[in-house]
Short mmCIF file of C-alpha atoms and ligand atoms in Angstrom, two decimals:
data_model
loop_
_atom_site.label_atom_id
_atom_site.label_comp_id
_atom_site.label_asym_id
_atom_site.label_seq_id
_atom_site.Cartn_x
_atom_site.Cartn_y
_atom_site.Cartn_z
CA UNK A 1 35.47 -38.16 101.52
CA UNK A 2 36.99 -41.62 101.45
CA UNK A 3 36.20 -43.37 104.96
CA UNK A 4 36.53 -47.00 103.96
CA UNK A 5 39.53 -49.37 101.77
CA UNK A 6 38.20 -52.34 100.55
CA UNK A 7 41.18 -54.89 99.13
CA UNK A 8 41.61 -57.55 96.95
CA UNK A 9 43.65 -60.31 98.49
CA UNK A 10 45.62 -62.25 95.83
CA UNK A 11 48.31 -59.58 94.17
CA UNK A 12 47.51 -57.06 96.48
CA UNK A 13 47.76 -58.04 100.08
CA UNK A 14 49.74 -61.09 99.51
CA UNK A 15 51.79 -62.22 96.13
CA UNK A 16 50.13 -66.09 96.78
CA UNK A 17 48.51 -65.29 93.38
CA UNK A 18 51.29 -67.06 91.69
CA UNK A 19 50.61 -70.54 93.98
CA UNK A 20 46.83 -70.09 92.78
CA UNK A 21 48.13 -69.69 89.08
CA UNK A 22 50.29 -72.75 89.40
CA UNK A 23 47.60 -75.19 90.94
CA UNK A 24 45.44 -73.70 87.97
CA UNK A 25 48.60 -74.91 85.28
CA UNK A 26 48.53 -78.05 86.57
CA UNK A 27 44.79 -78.64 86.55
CA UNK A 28 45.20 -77.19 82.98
CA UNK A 29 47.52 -79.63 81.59
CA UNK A 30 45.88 -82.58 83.52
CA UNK A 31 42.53 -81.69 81.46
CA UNK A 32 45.18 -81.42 78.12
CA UNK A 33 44.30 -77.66 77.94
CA UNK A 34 47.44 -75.39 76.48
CA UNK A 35 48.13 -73.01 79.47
CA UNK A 36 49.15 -69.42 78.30
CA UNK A 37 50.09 -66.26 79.56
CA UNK A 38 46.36 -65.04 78.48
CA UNK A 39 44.82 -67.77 80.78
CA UNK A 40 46.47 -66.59 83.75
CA UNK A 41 45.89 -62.99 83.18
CA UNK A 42 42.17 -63.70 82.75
CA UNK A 43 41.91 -65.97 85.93
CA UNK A 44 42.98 -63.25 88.36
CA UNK A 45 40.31 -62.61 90.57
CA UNK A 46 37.85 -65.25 89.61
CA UNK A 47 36.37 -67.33 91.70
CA UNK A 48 37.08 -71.28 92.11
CA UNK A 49 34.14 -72.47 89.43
CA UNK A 50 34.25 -69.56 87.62
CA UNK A 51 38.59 -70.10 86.70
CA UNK A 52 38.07 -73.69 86.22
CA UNK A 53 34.56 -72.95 83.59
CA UNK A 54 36.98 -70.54 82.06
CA UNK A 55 40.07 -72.98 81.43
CA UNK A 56 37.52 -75.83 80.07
CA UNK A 57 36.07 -73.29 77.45
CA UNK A 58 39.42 -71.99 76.42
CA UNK A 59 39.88 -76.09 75.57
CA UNK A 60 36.44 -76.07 74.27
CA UNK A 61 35.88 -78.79 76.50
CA UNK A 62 33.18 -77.48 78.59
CA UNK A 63 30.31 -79.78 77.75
CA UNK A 64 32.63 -82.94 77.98
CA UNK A 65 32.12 -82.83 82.20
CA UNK A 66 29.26 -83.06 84.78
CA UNK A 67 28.72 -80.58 87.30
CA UNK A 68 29.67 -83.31 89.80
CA UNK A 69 32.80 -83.87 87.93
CA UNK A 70 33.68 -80.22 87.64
CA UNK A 71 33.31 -79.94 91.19
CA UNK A 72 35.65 -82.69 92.05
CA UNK A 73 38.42 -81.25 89.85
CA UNK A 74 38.33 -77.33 91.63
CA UNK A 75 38.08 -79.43 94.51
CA UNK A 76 41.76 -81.35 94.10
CA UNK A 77 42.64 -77.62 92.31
CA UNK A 78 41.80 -76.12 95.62
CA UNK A 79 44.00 -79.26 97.59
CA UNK A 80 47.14 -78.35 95.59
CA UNK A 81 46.94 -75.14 96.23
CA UNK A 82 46.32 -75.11 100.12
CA UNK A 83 49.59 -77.28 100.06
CA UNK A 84 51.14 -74.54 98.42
CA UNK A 85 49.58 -72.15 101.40
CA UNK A 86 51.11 -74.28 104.44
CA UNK A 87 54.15 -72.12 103.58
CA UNK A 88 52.39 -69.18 103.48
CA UNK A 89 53.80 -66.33 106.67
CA UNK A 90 54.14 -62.28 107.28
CA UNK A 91 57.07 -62.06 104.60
CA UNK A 92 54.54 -62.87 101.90
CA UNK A 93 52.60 -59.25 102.87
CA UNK A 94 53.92 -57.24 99.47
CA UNK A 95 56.10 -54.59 99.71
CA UNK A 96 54.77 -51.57 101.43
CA UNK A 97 51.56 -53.38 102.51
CA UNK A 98 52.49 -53.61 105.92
CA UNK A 99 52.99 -49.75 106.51
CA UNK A 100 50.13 -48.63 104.65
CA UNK A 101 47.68 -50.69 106.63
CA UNK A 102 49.52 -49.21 109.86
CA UNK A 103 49.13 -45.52 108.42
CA UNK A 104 45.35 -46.71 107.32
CA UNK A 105 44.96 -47.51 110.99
CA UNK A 106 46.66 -44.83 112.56
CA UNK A 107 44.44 -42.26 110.85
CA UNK A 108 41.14 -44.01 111.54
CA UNK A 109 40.17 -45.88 108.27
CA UNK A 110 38.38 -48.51 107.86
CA UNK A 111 39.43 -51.57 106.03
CA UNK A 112 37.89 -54.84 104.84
CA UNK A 113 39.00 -57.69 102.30
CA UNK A 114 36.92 -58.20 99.34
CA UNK A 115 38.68 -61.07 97.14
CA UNK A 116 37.15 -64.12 95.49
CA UNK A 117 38.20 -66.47 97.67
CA UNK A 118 37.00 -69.04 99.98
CA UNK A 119 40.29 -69.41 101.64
CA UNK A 120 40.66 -65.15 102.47
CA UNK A 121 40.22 -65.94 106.17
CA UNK A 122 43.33 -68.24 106.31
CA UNK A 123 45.61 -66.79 104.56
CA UNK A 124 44.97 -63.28 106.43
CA UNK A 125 45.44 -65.10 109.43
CA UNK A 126 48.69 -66.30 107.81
CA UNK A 127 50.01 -63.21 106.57
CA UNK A 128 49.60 -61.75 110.34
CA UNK A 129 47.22 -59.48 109.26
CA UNK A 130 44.17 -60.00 111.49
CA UNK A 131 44.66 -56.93 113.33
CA UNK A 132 43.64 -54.84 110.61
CA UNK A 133 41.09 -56.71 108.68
CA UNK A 134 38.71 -57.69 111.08
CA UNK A 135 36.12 -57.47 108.25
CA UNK A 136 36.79 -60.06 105.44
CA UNK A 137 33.41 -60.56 102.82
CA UNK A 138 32.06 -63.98 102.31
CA UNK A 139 32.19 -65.03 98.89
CA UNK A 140 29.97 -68.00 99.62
CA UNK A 141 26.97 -65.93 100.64
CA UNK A 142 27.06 -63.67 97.25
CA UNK A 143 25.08 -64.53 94.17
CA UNK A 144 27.81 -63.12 91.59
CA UNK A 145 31.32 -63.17 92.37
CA UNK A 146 33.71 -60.69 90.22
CA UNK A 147 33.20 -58.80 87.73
CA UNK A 148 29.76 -58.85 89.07
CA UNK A 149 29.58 -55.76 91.87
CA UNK A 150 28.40 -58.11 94.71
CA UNK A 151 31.89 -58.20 96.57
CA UNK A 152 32.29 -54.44 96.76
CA UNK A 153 28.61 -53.50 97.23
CA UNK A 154 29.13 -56.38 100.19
CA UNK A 155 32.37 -54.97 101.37
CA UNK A 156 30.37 -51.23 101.88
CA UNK A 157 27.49 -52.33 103.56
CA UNK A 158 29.93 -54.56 106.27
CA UNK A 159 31.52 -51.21 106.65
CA UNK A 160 28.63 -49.01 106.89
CA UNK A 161 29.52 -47.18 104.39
CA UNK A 162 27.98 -45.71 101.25
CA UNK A 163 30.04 -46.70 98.42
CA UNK A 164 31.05 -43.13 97.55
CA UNK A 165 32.48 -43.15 100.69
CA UNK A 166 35.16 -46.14 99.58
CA UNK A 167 37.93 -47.00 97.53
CA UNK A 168 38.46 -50.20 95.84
CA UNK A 169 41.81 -52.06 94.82
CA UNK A 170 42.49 -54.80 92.39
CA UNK A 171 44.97 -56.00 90.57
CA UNK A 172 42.65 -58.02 88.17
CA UNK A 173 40.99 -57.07 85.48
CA UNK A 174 37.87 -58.36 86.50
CA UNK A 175 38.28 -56.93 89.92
CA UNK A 176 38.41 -53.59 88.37
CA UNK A 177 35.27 -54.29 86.55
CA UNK A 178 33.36 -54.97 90.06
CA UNK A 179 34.99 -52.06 91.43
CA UNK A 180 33.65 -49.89 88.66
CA UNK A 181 30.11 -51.87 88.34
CA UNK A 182 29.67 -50.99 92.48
CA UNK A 183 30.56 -47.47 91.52
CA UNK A 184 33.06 -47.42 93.74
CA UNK A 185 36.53 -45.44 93.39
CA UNK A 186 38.49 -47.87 91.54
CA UNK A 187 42.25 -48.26 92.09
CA UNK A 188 44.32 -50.47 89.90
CA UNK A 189 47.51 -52.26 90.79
CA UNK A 190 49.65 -53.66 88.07
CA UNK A 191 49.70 -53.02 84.30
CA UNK A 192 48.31 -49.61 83.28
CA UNK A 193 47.44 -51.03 79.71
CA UNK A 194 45.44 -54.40 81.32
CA UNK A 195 43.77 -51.97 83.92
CA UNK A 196 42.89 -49.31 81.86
CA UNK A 197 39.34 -49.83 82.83
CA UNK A 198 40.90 -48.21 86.57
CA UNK A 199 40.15 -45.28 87.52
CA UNK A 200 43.91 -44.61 88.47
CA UNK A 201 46.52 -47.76 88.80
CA UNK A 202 49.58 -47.57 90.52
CA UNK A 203 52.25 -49.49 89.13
CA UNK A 204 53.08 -51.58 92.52
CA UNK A 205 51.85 -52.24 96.10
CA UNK A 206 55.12 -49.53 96.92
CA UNK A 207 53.14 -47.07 95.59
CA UNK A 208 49.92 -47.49 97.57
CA UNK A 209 49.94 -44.46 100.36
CA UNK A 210 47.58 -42.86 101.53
CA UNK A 211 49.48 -39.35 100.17
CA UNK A 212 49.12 -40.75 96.76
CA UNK A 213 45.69 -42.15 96.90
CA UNK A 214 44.75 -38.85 98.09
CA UNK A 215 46.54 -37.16 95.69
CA UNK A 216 45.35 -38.55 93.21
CA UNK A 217 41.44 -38.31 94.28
CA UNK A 218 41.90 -34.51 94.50
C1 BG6 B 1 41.24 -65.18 93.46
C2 BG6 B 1 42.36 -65.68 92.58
O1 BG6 B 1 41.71 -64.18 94.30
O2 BG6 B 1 40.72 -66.24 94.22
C3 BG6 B 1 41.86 -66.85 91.72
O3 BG6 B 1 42.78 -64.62 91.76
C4 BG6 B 1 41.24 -67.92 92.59
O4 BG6 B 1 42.92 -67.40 90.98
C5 BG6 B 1 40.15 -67.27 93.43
O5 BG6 B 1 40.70 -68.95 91.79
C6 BG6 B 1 39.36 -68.24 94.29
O6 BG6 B 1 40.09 -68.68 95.36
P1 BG6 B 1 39.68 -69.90 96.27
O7 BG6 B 1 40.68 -69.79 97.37
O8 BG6 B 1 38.28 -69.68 96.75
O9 BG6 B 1 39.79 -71.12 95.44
#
């Protein structure tokens, strides 16, 4: 029986996705790489190095920097976009977020975030959320981020939890692909034909509840 939720942050919790995908277009451009609507699908849900290793090999550029250097750049990447997060508050929780983590509450689940990033803790604190996600994962203390299973496999055992006893969502296709490699129930959020990989994907956050999960899961 499902016992635990683990969630993605970025497109699930919070739309702040788009900030991350803007901070990423103007690193792009500053390293003269072409941004396109490909690059940003394939950054969502990777983690800092990982995006920025991906934009310099789309440029085939990758050799042409240091680690040092790289470091620097997802470093002022990261700067932009925590300017972008000052803004951040509650009415950036995505529609019917806020009432499914009540319901998830009220009937005794448990709930934890499991998202690439560094800055998770902030923005849930942000977003006014810290009353249900007492549990966040700590991307810095796992070998692999996403696709690798290491977030999700993480996210279980801080739940106590086996992972047949969890759900996973993501709106990412690589998210999905940890999801699945954690063999974990994997819920989708977004484009059926980008998550196909999903083991059911809901169109939008309005759709997430409980009923339907369930439902679905029969
Ligand atoms: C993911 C986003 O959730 O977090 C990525 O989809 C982002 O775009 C990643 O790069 C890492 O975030 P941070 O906050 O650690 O740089």
């Amino acid at each position: 029986d499902i016992k635990g939720w683990c969630f993605d942050l970025h497109g699930v919790i919070t739309d702040s996705w788009i900030y991350h995908a803007m901070a990423w277009q103007e690193t792009a451009e500053i390293l003269g790489v072409t941004w396109t609507d490909d690059i940003q699908e394939q950054l969502k849900g990777r983690d800092r190095m990982d995006s920025l290793e991906y934009i310099l090999q789309v440029g085939g550029i990758q050799d042409q920097y240091t680690l040092s250097e790289k470091q620097a750049i997802a470093a002022r990447k990261n700067k932009r976009y925590l300017k972008y997060l000052q803004k951040m508050n509650p009415s950036d929780v995505l529609p019917g977020i806020n009432e499914l983590l009540a319901d998830l509450q009220a009937d005794g689940y448990q709930m934890i975030i499991a998202s690439a990033s560094q800055n998770a803790p902030l923005e849930i604190e942000k977003l006014g959320l810290t009353k249900y996600f007492t549990k966040v994962v700590d991307v810095t203390q796992l070998a692999h981020n996403k696709p690798a299973p290491d977030v999700f496999l993480k996210a279980a055992e801080m739940l106590e939890l086996d992972v047949s006893e969890c759900v996973g969502i993501d709106d990412g296709l690589v998210g999905v692909q940890s999801i699945n490699a954690a063999n974990m129930v994997s819920i989708g959020v977004g484009d059926q034909q980008i998550l196909h990989e999903a083991d059911i994907v809901f169109p939008s956050t309005t759709d997430l509840t409980i009923a339907n999960v369930r439902q679905a899961f029969k």
